[in-house]
């Protein structure tokens, strides 16, 4: 089989045809990033989302960004609250608000909503995390304020136990667990309070509006997830970073399952977070291994989860060897190609694994092609933001 027989150009008709070829129509149609901050991929993603909205009934977009900050963007695209400049500054984590493609996406979503009654929704689905973690204050206090009647703690008690936010968001905790307060008496008590607030949410769910219930559940998931993450930030065992990495992806997966309840969504994040197999990552002298958010979500959603990995040919000045998957795909006649990954796995024999000179690019693993539904391949990725 010629690899050209596994591929077609990326356009609306072929995206729709690819959706029809899947065993079930996905609730989460996931497009992975082989590298963050590739302008061409962001622009292509926007074209795909517009097609999904206009021709396939999609109404939600989700990105690997802070789930609480994402509420700022969602408010803007649904109601017009704030300004585009302010939203791009306050509504994204990981510097994703600086991306021109993200700015154009938010602008287009707002313009679409101004002309249509059925609104588009925007979601961040990462936790409020970098390598360190934010204070659980916003999630805990917002959940507390949405609930009614006598609760097991007052707002004043929460504020006292939380203390200054700086003691939670101390970046030094990333490498020094002794500086984390995650296993302190205050943090332990807050974990019990968070659990009690979630129980109170269940008892009060019938009296909440759909919007308040959705937000309360998000605040509850995030509060529990952050307090759990902070607990393991204070752990000094060799398993510390494996546990933290797994907890982050579990938080992502829980948010993705909630997003799926709103109907089909396009999801955009690193290939490593969306893949169905375990993530393997060198970290100092360790090799970390954990199940990705995609693997967890797919366990619950089955065929309603679909994964398109992205891959690039030339990345800046890094050109793939002809015997790698990326090198073979570079011979395709189109600048942007959509590939049936399982057919590609049958067509290529013993390809080499690419070793990229760009540390931020994660090449395709030839051994995992049969775990991917499809590949979006860009022959060149030249519009890159330099990292590190």
Coordinates of C-alpha atoms in Angstrom, one line a residue:
X1 CA 0.0 0.0 0.0
X2 CA 1.3 3.4 -1.0
X3 CA 1.2 5.9 2.0
X4 CA -0.7 8.3 -0.3
X5 CA -3.6 5.9 -0.2
X6 CA -3.9 6.5 3.5
X7 CA -4.0 10.3 3.2
X8 CA -6.1 13.2 1.9
X9 CA -5.8 17.0 2.1
X10 CA -7.2 18.6 5.2
X11 CA -10.4 20.3 4.3
X12 CA -14.0 20.5 5.6
X13 CA -15.3 17.7 3.4
X14 CA -12.5 15.3 4.4
X15 CA -12.9 16.2 8.1
X16 CA -16.6 15.3 7.8
X17 CA -15.7 12.1 5.9
X18 CA -13.2 11.1 8.6
X19 CA -15.9 11.6 11.3
X20 CA -18.2 9.3 9.4
X21 CA -15.5 6.7 9.2
X22 CA -15.3 6.4 13.0
X23 CA -17.2 3.5 14.8
X24 CA -19.2 6.1 16.7
X25 CA -19.6 9.9 16.4
X26 CA -17.3 11.3 19.1
X27 CA -18.3 13.5 22.0
X28 CA -14.7 14.6 22.2
X29 CA -12.9 15.1 18.9
X30 CA -9.3 15.6 20.1
X31 CA -6.6 17.3 18.1
X32 CA -3.2 16.9 19.6
X33 CA -0.2 19.2 19.5
X34 CA 3.2 17.7 18.7
X35 CA 4.6 21.0 19.9
X36 CA 3.1 24.0 21.5
X37 CA 3.1 27.5 19.8
X38 CA 3.1 26.3 16.2
X39 CA 1.2 29.1 14.4
X40 CA 0.3 27.0 11.4
X41 CA -1.3 24.3 13.5
X42 CA -3.3 26.9 15.5
X43 CA -4.6 28.4 12.2
X44 CA -5.5 25.0 10.8
X45 CA -7.3 24.1 14.1
X46 CA -9.4 27.2 13.8
X47 CA -10.4 26.2 10.3
X48 CA -11.4 22.7 11.5
X49 CA -13.4 24.1 14.4
X50 CA -15.3 26.5 12.2
X51 CA -16.2 23.6 9.9
X52 CA -17.3 21.5 12.8
X53 CA -19.5 24.4 14.1
X54 CA -21.1 25.2 10.8
X55 CA -21.5 21.7 9.4
X56 CA -21.3 19.1 12.2
X57 CA -23.2 20.8 15.0
X58 CA -20.3 21.3 17.4
X59 CA -20.8 24.0 20.0
X60 CA -17.8 23.6 22.4
X61 CA -14.1 24.1 22.3
X62 CA -11.7 23.0 25.0
X63 CA -8.0 23.7 25.4
X64 CA -5.1 22.7 27.7
X65 CA -5.4 25.7 29.9
X66 CA -6.5 26.6 33.4
X67 CA -10.1 25.5 33.9
X68 CA -10.9 28.4 36.2
X69 CA -9.3 31.0 34.0
X70 CA -11.2 29.6 31.1
X71 CA -14.4 30.8 32.8
X72 CA -13.3 34.4 31.9
X73 CA -13.1 33.4 28.2
X74 CA -16.4 31.6 28.3
X75 CA -18.2 34.6 29.8
X76 CA -16.7 36.8 27.1
X77 CA -17.7 34.6 24.2
X78 CA -21.2 33.9 25.6
X79 CA -22.1 37.3 27.0
X80 CA -19.5 39.8 25.7
X81 CA -18.3 40.5 29.3
X82 CA -14.9 42.3 29.3
X83 CA -12.7 43.2 26.4
X84 CA -10.7 40.9 24.1
X85 CA -7.4 42.3 25.3
X86 CA -8.3 41.7 28.9
X87 CA -9.7 38.2 28.2
X88 CA -6.5 37.1 26.4
X89 CA -4.5 38.3 29.4
X90 CA -6.6 36.8 32.2
X91 CA -8.3 33.9 30.5
X92 CA -5.4 31.6 29.7
X93 CA -2.5 29.8 31.5
X94 CA 0.8 28.6 30.1
X95 CA 1.2 31.9 28.1
X96 CA -1.5 30.6 25.6
X97 CA -3.1 34.0 25.6
X98 CA -0.2 35.3 23.6
X99 CA -1.0 33.0 20.7
X100 CA -2.4 34.9 17.6
X101 CA -4.4 31.8 16.7
X102 CA -6.0 31.7 20.1
X103 CA -6.9 35.4 19.9
X104 CA -8.5 34.9 16.5
X105 CA -10.4 31.9 17.8
X106 CA -11.9 33.8 20.7
X107 CA -12.7 36.8 18.5
X108 CA -14.5 34.5 16.0
X109 CA -16.4 32.6 18.7
X110 CA -17.7 35.9 20.2
X111 CA -18.7 37.2 16.7
X112 CA -20.5 33.9 16.0
X113 CA -22.5 34.2 19.3
X114 CA -23.5 37.7 18.6
X115 CA -25.4 36.4 15.5
X116 CA -26.8 33.1 16.8
X117 CA -29.1 32.0 19.6
X118 CA -27.4 28.7 20.2
X119 CA -24.2 29.8 21.9
X120 CA -20.7 28.4 21.5
X121 CA -18.9 27.5 24.7
X122 CA -15.2 27.8 25.6
X123 CA -13.5 25.6 28.2
X124 CA -10.1 25.3 29.8
X125 CA -9.6 21.7 31.0
X126 CA -6.2 21.8 32.7
X127 CA -5.9 22.3 36.4
X128 CA -4.6 25.6 37.8
X129 CA -1.2 24.1 37.6
X130 CA 2.3 24.7 36.3
X131 CA 5.0 22.5 37.9
X132 CA 3.7 24.0 41.1
X133 CA 0.0 24.7 41.9
X134 CA -2.3 27.6 42.7
X135 CA -4.1 28.2 46.0
X136 CA -7.4 26.3 46.2
X137 CA -9.0 29.6 47.5
X138 CA -10.9 30.5 44.3
X139 CA -12.4 27.0 43.9
X140 CA -13.2 26.5 47.6
X141 CA -14.7 29.9 48.3
X142 CA -16.7 30.0 45.0
X143 CA -18.2 26.5 45.8
X144 CA -19.0 27.6 49.4
X145 CA -20.7 30.8 48.1
X146 CA -22.9 28.8 45.7
X147 CA -24.3 26.6 48.4
X148 CA -27.2 27.5 50.7
X149 CA -28.1 26.9 54.4
X150 CA -25.9 25.8 57.3
X151 CA -22.5 24.4 56.3
X152 CA -19.9 22.8 58.3
X153 CA -17.6 25.8 58.1
X154 CA -18.0 29.5 57.7
X155 CA -16.4 31.6 55.0
X156 CA -14.2 33.1 57.7
X157 CA -12.9 29.7 58.7
X158 CA -12.0 29.0 55.1
X159 CA -10.1 32.2 54.8
X160 CA -8.2 31.5 58.1
X161 CA -7.2 28.0 57.0
X162 CA -6.2 29.1 53.5
X163 CA -4.0 32.0 54.8
X164 CA -2.0 34.0 52.2
X165 CA -2.2 32.6 48.7
X166 CA 1.6 32.9 48.3
X167 CA 2.2 30.0 50.7
X168 CA 0.4 27.7 48.3
X169 CA 1.7 29.1 45.0
X170 CA 5.4 29.1 46.0
X171 CA 7.3 28.1 42.9
X172 CA 10.1 26.7 45.0
X173 CA 7.9 23.8 46.0
X174 CA 8.4 22.3 42.5
X175 CA 11.9 21.1 43.4
X176 CA 11.8 21.4 47.2
X177 CA 8.9 19.4 48.8
X178 CA 9.9 20.7 52.3
X179 CA 8.6 24.1 51.2
X180 CA 5.1 22.8 50.5
X181 CA 2.2 23.2 53.0
X182 CA 0.3 20.4 51.3
X183 CA 0.5 18.0 54.2
X184 CA 0.1 20.7 57.0
X185 CA -2.8 20.5 59.5
X186 CA -4.6 23.3 57.8
X187 CA -4.3 21.6 54.4
X188 CA -5.5 18.3 55.8
X189 CA -8.6 20.0 57.4
X190 CA -9.3 21.8 54.1
X191 CA -9.4 18.4 52.3
X192 CA -12.1 17.3 54.7
X193 CA -14.0 20.5 54.3
X194 CA -13.8 20.2 50.5
X195 CA -15.2 16.7 50.7
X196 CA -18.1 18.0 52.9
X197 CA -18.8 20.8 50.5
X198 CA -19.1 18.3 47.6
X199 CA -21.5 16.2 49.7
X200 CA -23.5 19.4 50.4
X201 CA -23.6 20.1 46.6
X202 CA -25.2 16.7 46.0
X203 CA -27.9 17.4 48.6
X204 CA -28.6 20.9 47.1
X205 CA -28.3 20.1 43.4
X206 CA -32.1 20.1 42.7
X207 CA -32.4 23.8 43.7
X208 CA -29.5 25.0 41.7
X209 CA -29.8 26.3 38.1
X210 CA -28.0 24.3 35.4
X211 CA -25.4 27.0 35.1
X212 CA -24.7 27.2 38.9
X213 CA -24.6 23.4 39.1
X214 CA -22.1 23.2 36.3
X215 CA -19.9 25.8 37.9
X216 CA -20.2 24.3 41.4
X217 CA -19.2 20.9 40.1
X218 CA -16.2 22.5 38.4
X219 CA -15.2 24.3 41.6
X220 CA -15.6 21.1 43.6
X221 CA -13.5 19.0 41.2
X222 CA -10.8 21.7 41.1
X223 CA -10.7 22.2 44.9
X224 CA -10.3 18.5 45.6
X225 CA -7.8 18.1 42.8
X226 CA -5.7 21.0 43.9
X227 CA -5.6 19.9 47.6
X228 CA -4.7 16.4 46.5
X229 CA -1.9 17.8 44.2
X230 CA -0.6 20.0 47.0
X231 CA -0.5 16.9 49.4
X232 CA 1.8 15.1 47.0
X233 CA 3.9 18.3 46.4
X234 CA 5.0 17.8 50.0
X235 CA 6.0 14.2 49.4
X236 CA 9.7 13.5 49.2
X237 CA 9.6 9.9 47.9
X238 CA 11.0 8.9 44.5
X239 CA 7.4 8.5 43.2
X240 CA 6.6 12.2 43.7
X241 CA 6.7 13.4 40.1
X242 CA 5.0 10.3 38.7
X243 CA 2.1 10.8 41.2
X244 CA 1.9 14.5 40.4
X245 CA 1.9 13.9 36.6
X246 CA -0.8 11.3 36.9
X247 CA -2.9 13.5 39.2
X248 CA -2.7 16.4 36.7
X249 CA -3.9 14.2 33.8
X250 CA -6.7 12.7 36.0
X251 CA -7.9 16.3 36.7
X252 CA -7.8 16.9 33.0
X253 CA -9.8 13.8 32.3
X254 CA -12.5 14.6 34.8
X255 CA -12.9 18.0 33.2
X256 CA -13.1 16.4 29.7
X257 CA -15.9 14.1 30.9
X258 CA -17.8 17.1 32.2
X259 CA -17.3 19.0 28.9
X260 CA -18.6 15.9 26.9
X261 CA -21.9 16.3 28.7
X262 CA -22.4 19.6 26.7
X263 CA -22.4 17.7 23.4
X264 CA -19.6 17.3 20.9
X265 CA -16.5 19.4 21.5
X266 CA -13.2 19.9 19.7
X267 CA -10.3 19.4 22.2
X268 CA -6.9 20.9 21.7
X269 CA -3.9 19.9 23.8
X270 CA -0.5 18.2 23.7
X271 CA -0.4 14.8 22.0
X272 CA 1.1 13.5 25.3
X273 CA -2.1 14.4 27.2
X274 CA -4.6 13.1 24.6
X275 CA -3.0 9.9 23.5
X276 CA -4.6 6.6 24.5
X277 CA -1.4 5.0 25.8
X278 CA 0.8 5.7 28.7
X279 CA 3.0 8.8 28.7
X280 CA 6.7 8.2 29.1
X281 CA 8.9 11.2 29.9
X282 CA 12.5 11.5 31.0
X283 CA 12.8 13.7 34.1
X284 CA 16.3 14.2 35.5
X285 CA 17.6 10.7 36.2
X286 CA 14.0 9.2 36.2
X287 CA 11.7 7.9 33.6
X288 CA 8.2 9.0 34.5
X289 CA 5.3 6.8 33.3
X290 CA 1.6 7.5 33.8
X291 CA -1.8 7.2 32.0
X292 CA -2.7 10.2 30.0
X293 CA -5.9 12.2 30.2
X294 CA -6.9 10.8 26.8
X295 CA -6.5 7.2 28.0
X296 CA -8.6 7.9 31.1
X297 CA -11.3 9.7 29.1
X298 CA -11.4 7.0 26.5
X299 CA -11.8 4.4 29.2
X300 CA -15.1 6.1 30.2
X301 CA -16.3 7.3 26.8
X302 CA -15.2 4.4 24.6
X303 CA -15.8 5.1 21.0
X304 CA -17.2 8.5 21.8
X305 CA -13.5 9.7 22.2
X306 CA -11.5 10.2 19.0
X307 CA -7.8 11.3 18.8
X308 CA -6.1 13.0 15.9
X309 CA -2.4 13.4 16.6
X310 CA -0.4 16.1 14.9
X311 CA 3.0 15.7 13.4
X312 CA 5.3 17.9 11.4
X313 CA 7.9 17.4 8.7
X314 CA 10.4 20.3 8.9
X315 CA 10.3 21.9 12.3
X316 CA 12.2 25.2 12.0
X317 CA 15.5 24.0 10.7
X318 CA 15.0 20.3 11.8
X319 CA 14.4 18.0 8.8
X320 CA 13.2 14.5 9.5
X321 CA 15.2 11.5 8.2
X322 CA 13.5 9.8 5.2
X323 CA 13.2 6.5 7.2
X324 CA 11.0 8.1 9.9
X325 CA 7.2 8.3 9.8
X326 CA 7.5 12.1 9.5
X327 CA 10.1 11.7 6.7
X328 CA 7.7 9.4 4.8
X329 CA 4.8 11.7 5.3
X330 CA 6.8 14.6 4.0
X331 CA 6.6 13.0 0.5
X332 CA 2.8 13.6 0.4
X333 CA 1.8 16.2 -2.2
X334 CA -0.2 18.4 0.3
X335 CA 1.0 21.0 2.8
X336 CA -1.6 19.8 5.3
X337 CA -2.7 16.2 5.2
X338 CA -5.2 14.1 7.1
X339 CA -4.0 10.5 7.5
X340 CA -5.8 7.3 8.6
X341 CA -3.3 6.2 11.2
X342 CA -4.3 2.6 11.4
X343 CA -4.0 2.2 7.6
X344 CA -0.7 4.0 7.8
X345 CA 0.5 1.4 10.4
X346 CA -0.2 -1.3 7.8
X347 CA 1.5 0.6 5.0
X348 CA 4.9 1.5 6.7
X349 CA 7.3 -1.2 7.7
X350 CA 9.9 -0.8 10.5
X351 CA 10.2 3.0 10.4
X352 CA 12.8 4.6 12.6
X353 CA 11.7 6.8 15.4
X354 CA 12.6 10.4 14.8
X355 CA 15.0 12.2 17.1
X356 CA 14.3 15.9 16.9
X357 CA 16.8 18.7 17.4
X358 CA 13.8 20.8 18.8
X359 CA 13.4 19.7 22.4
X360 CA 9.9 21.0 22.4
X361 CA 8.8 18.7 19.6
X362 CA 7.5 15.2 20.5
X363 CA 7.8 13.0 17.4
X364 CA 5.4 10.2 16.5
X365 CA 6.1 6.8 18.1
X366 CA 5.9 4.3 15.2
X367 CA 4.9 1.6 17.6
X368 CA 1.8 3.5 18.7
X369 CA 0.3 4.3 15.3
X370 CA -2.5 1.7 15.8
X371 CA -3.7 3.5 18.9
X372 CA -4.3 6.8 17.0
X373 CA -7.5 7.4 14.9
X374 CA -5.8 9.8 12.6
X375 CA -2.9 12.2 12.0
X376 CA -2.9 15.8 11.0
X377 CA 0.4 16.3 9.2
X378 CA 2.0 19.7 8.4
X379 CA 4.8 19.4 5.9
X380 CA 6.5 22.5 7.5
X381 CA 6.2 24.2 10.8
X382 CA 8.2 27.4 10.6
X383 CA 6.0 29.9 12.5
X384 CA 7.4 28.8 15.9
X385 CA 7.6 30.5 19.3
X386 CA 11.1 29.8 20.6
X387 CA 11.0 28.0 24.0
X388 CA 13.6 27.7 26.7

